Short mmCIF file of C-alpha atoms in Angstrom, two decimals:
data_model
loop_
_atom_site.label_atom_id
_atom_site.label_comp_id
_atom_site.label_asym_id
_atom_site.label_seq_id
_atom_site.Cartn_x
_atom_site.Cartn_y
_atom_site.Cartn_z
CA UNK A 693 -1.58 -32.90 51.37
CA UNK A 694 -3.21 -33.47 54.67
CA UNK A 695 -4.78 -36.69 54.67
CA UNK A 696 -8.39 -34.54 56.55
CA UNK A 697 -8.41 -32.44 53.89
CA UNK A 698 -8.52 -31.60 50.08
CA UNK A 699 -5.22 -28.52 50.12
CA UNK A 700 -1.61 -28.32 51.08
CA UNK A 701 -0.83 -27.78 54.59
CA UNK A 702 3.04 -26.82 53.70
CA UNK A 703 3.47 -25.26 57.68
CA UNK A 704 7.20 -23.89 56.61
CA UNK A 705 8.56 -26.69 55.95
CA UNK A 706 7.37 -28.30 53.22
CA UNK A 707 6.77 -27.36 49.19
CA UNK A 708 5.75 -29.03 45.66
CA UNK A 709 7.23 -28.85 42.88
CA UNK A 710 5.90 -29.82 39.12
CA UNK A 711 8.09 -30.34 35.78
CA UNK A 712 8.62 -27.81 34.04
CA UNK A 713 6.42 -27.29 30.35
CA UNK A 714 6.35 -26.08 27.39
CA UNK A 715 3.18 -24.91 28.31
CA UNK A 716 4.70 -22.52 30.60
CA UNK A 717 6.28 -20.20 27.58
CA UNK A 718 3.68 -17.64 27.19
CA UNK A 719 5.20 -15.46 24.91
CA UNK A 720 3.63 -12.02 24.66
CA UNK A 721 0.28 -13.10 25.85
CA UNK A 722 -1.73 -11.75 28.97
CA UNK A 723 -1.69 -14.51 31.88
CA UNK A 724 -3.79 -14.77 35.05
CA UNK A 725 -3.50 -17.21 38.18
CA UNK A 726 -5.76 -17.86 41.47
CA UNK A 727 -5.72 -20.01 44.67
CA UNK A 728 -7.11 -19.85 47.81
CA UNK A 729 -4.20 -19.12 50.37
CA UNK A 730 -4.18 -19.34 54.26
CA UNK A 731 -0.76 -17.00 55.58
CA UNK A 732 -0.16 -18.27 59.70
CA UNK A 733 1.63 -14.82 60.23
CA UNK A 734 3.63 -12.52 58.39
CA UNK A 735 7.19 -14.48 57.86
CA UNK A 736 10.49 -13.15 58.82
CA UNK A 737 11.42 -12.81 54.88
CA UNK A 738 9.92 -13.19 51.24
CA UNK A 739 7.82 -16.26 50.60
CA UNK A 740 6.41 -17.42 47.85
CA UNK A 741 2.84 -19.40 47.16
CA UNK A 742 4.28 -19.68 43.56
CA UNK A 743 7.52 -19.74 41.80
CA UNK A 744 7.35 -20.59 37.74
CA UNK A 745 10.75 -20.05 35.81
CA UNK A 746 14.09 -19.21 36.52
CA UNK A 747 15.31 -15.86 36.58
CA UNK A 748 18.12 -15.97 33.52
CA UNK A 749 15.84 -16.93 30.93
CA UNK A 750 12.12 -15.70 32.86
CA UNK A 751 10.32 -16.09 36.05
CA UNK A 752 7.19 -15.64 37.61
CA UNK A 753 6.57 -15.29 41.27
CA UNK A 754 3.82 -14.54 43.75
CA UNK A 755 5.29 -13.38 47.41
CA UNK A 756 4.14 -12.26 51.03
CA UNK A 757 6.44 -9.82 52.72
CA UNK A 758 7.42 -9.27 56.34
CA UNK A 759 4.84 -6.58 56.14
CA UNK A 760 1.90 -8.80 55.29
CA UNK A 761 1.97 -6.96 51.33
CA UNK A 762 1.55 -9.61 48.32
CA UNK A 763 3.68 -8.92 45.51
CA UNK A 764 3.16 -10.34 41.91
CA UNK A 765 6.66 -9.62 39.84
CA UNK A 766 7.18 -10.57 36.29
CA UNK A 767 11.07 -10.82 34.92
CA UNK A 768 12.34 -11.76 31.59
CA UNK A 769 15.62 -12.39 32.59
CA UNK A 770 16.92 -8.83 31.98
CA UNK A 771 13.61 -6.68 33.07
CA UNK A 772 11.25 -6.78 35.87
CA UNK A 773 8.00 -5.13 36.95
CA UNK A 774 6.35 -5.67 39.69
CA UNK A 775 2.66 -5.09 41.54
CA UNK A 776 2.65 -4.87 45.09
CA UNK A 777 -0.05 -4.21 48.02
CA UNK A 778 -0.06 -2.51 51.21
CA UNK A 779 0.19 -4.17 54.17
CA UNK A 780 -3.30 -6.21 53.45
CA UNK A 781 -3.97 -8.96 56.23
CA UNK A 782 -3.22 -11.76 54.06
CA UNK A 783 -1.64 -13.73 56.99
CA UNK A 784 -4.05 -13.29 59.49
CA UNK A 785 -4.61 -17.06 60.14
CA UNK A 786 -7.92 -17.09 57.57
CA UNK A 787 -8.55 -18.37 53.82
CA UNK A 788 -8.20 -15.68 51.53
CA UNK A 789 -8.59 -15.72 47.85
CA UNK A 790 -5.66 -14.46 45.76
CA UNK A 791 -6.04 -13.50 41.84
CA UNK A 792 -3.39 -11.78 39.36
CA UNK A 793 -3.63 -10.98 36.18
CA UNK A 794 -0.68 -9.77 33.55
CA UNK A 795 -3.03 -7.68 30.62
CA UNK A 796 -1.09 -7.44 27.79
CA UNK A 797 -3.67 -7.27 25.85
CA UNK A 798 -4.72 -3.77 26.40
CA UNK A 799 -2.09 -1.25 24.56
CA UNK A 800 -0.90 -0.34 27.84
CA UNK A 801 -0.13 -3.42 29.81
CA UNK A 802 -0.85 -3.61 33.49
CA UNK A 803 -0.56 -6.06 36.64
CA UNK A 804 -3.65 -6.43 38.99
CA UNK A 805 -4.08 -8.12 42.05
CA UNK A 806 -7.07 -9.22 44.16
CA UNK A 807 -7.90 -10.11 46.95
CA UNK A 808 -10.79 -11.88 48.06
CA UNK A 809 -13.37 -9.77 45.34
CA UNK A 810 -11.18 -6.78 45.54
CA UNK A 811 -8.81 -5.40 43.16
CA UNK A 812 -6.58 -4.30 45.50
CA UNK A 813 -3.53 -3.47 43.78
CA UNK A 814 -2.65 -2.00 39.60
CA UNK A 815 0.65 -1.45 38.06
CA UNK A 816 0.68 0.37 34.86
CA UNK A 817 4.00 1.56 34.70
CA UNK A 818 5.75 -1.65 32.80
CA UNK A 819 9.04 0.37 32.11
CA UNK A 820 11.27 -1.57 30.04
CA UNK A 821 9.07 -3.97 29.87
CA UNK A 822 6.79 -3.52 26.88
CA UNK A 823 3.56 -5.52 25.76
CA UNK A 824 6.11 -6.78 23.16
CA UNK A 825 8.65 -8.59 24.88
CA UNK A 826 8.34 -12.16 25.37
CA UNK A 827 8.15 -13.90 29.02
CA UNK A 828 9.12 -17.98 28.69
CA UNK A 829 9.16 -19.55 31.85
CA UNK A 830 9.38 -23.31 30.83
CA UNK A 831 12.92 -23.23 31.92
CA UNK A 832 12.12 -23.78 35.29
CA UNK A 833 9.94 -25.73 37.28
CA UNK A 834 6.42 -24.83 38.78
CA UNK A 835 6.90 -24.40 42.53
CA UNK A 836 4.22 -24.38 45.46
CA UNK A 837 5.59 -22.54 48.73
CA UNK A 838 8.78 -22.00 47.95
CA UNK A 839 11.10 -19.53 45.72
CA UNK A 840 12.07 -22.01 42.56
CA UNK A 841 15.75 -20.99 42.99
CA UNK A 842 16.29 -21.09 46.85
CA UNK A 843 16.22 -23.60 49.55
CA UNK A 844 14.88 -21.16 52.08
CA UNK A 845 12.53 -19.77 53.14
CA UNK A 846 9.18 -21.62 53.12
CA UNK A 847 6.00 -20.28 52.67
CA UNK A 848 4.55 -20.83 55.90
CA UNK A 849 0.51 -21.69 55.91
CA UNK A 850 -2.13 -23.65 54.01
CA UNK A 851 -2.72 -23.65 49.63
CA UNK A 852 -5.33 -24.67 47.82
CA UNK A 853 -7.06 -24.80 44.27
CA UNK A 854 -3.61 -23.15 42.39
CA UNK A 855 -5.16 -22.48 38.80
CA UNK A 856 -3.14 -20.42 35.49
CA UNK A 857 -4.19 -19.38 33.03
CA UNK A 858 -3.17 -17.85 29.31
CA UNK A 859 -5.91 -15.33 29.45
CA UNK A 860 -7.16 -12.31 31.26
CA UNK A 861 -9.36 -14.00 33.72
CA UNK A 862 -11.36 -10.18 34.72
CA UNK A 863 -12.88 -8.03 32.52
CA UNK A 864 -14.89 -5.62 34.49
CA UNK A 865 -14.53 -4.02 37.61
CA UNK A 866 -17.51 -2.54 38.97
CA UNK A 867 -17.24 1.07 40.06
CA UNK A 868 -13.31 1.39 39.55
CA UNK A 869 -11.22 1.36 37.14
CA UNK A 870 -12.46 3.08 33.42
CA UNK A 871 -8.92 3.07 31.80
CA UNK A 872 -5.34 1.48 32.95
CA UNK A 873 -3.86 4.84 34.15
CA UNK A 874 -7.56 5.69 36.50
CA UNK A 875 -6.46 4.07 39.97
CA UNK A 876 -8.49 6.26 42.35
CA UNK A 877 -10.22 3.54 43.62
CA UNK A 878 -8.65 0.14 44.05
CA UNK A 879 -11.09 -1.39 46.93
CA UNK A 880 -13.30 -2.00 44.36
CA UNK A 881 -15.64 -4.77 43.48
CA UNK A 882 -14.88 -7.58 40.79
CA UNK A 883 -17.17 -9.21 38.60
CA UNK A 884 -16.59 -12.20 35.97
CA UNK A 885 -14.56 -15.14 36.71
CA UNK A 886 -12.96 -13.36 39.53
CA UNK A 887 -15.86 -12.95 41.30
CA UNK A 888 -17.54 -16.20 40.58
CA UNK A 889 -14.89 -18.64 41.42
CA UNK A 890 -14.38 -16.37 44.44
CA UNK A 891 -17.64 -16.78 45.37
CA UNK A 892 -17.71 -20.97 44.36
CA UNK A 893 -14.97 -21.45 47.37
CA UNK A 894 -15.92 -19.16 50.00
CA UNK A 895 -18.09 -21.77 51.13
CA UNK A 896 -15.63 -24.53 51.48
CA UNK A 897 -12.76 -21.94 52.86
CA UNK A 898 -14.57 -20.83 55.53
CA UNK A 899 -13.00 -21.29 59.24
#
């Protein structure tokens, strides 16, 4: 952490890593996670803000492509699904707010992710992958700007405020989404937690 300020100025070169936990085993339950993030241009491969697991036994990462897209992916060490963006300007050089959420607790599971207060990204198609199979990632440690099983490469910008947590952290989207499968309108406004601890930071990650 940069002594001026209160977040992790990694720069692509640098990364944290915490032990891995028990805690980190979450079974068949819905998850969510949120930072604030700070991309300095779209990298020349996959990098990762967050890496939980190992891919044998189950993983969790969160990943910027060469395209600029942010991609949550969820893998229990023999299936995977994923929930990807479009080419959203999440390394433009500016803070932007980053939520996910794994619902399992609706009967159709689904991945979300938001940026800023926008969902801007669903997933409903889990495949193999049912609301019944269990995801343990406390084989592996919890891993800040880089992937957990790779040297290279390293997420190149600024993180801040990295939160989980065993619980849908959204409930209600205004004006968008009425069931899993209705995604006619992602660029929709959030409300709930989403919104308010999006709206708590904005102050302090303003350039």
């Amino acid at each position: 952490t940069h002594p001026n300020n209160g977040w992790l100025n990694l720069a692509g070169n640098e990364y944290v890593t915490a032990s891995k936990s028990s805690v980190f085993d979450f079974g068949t339950g819905s998850i969510s996670f949120d930072m604030w993030i700070k991309g300095d241009g779209n990298p020349s491969a996959d990098t990762f803000p967050l890496y939980i697991g190992t891919s044998a036994t189950g993983r969790i990462s969160i990943y910027t492509g060469t395209s600029g897209s942010m991609e949550l992916a969820l893998d229990e060490g023999t299936q995977e699904v994923k929930c990807e963006t479009s080419a959203t300007d999440w390394n433009d050089g500016d803070w932007h707010y980053l939520a996910c959420v794994v619902n399992r607790d609706n009967a159709t599971p689904f991945l979300q992710v938001f940026q800023d207060d926008k969902l801007v990204a669903q997933e409903n198609d889990f495949g193999s992958f049912t609301s019944v199979m269990t995801l343990d990632c406390s084989n592996g440690d919890v891993v800040i700007g880089l992937h957990g099983e790779s040297d290279t490469p390293k997420y190149n910008g600024a993180v801040d405020e990295v939160r989980i947590y065993n619980r849908v952290l959204v409930d209600v989207v205004d004006g968008g989404l009425a069931s899993p499968s209705d995604t006619k309108n992602l660029t929709v406004s959030t409300t709930g937690e989403i919104l308010k601890n999006y709206k708590h930071g904005k102050g302090k990650h303003k350039n």
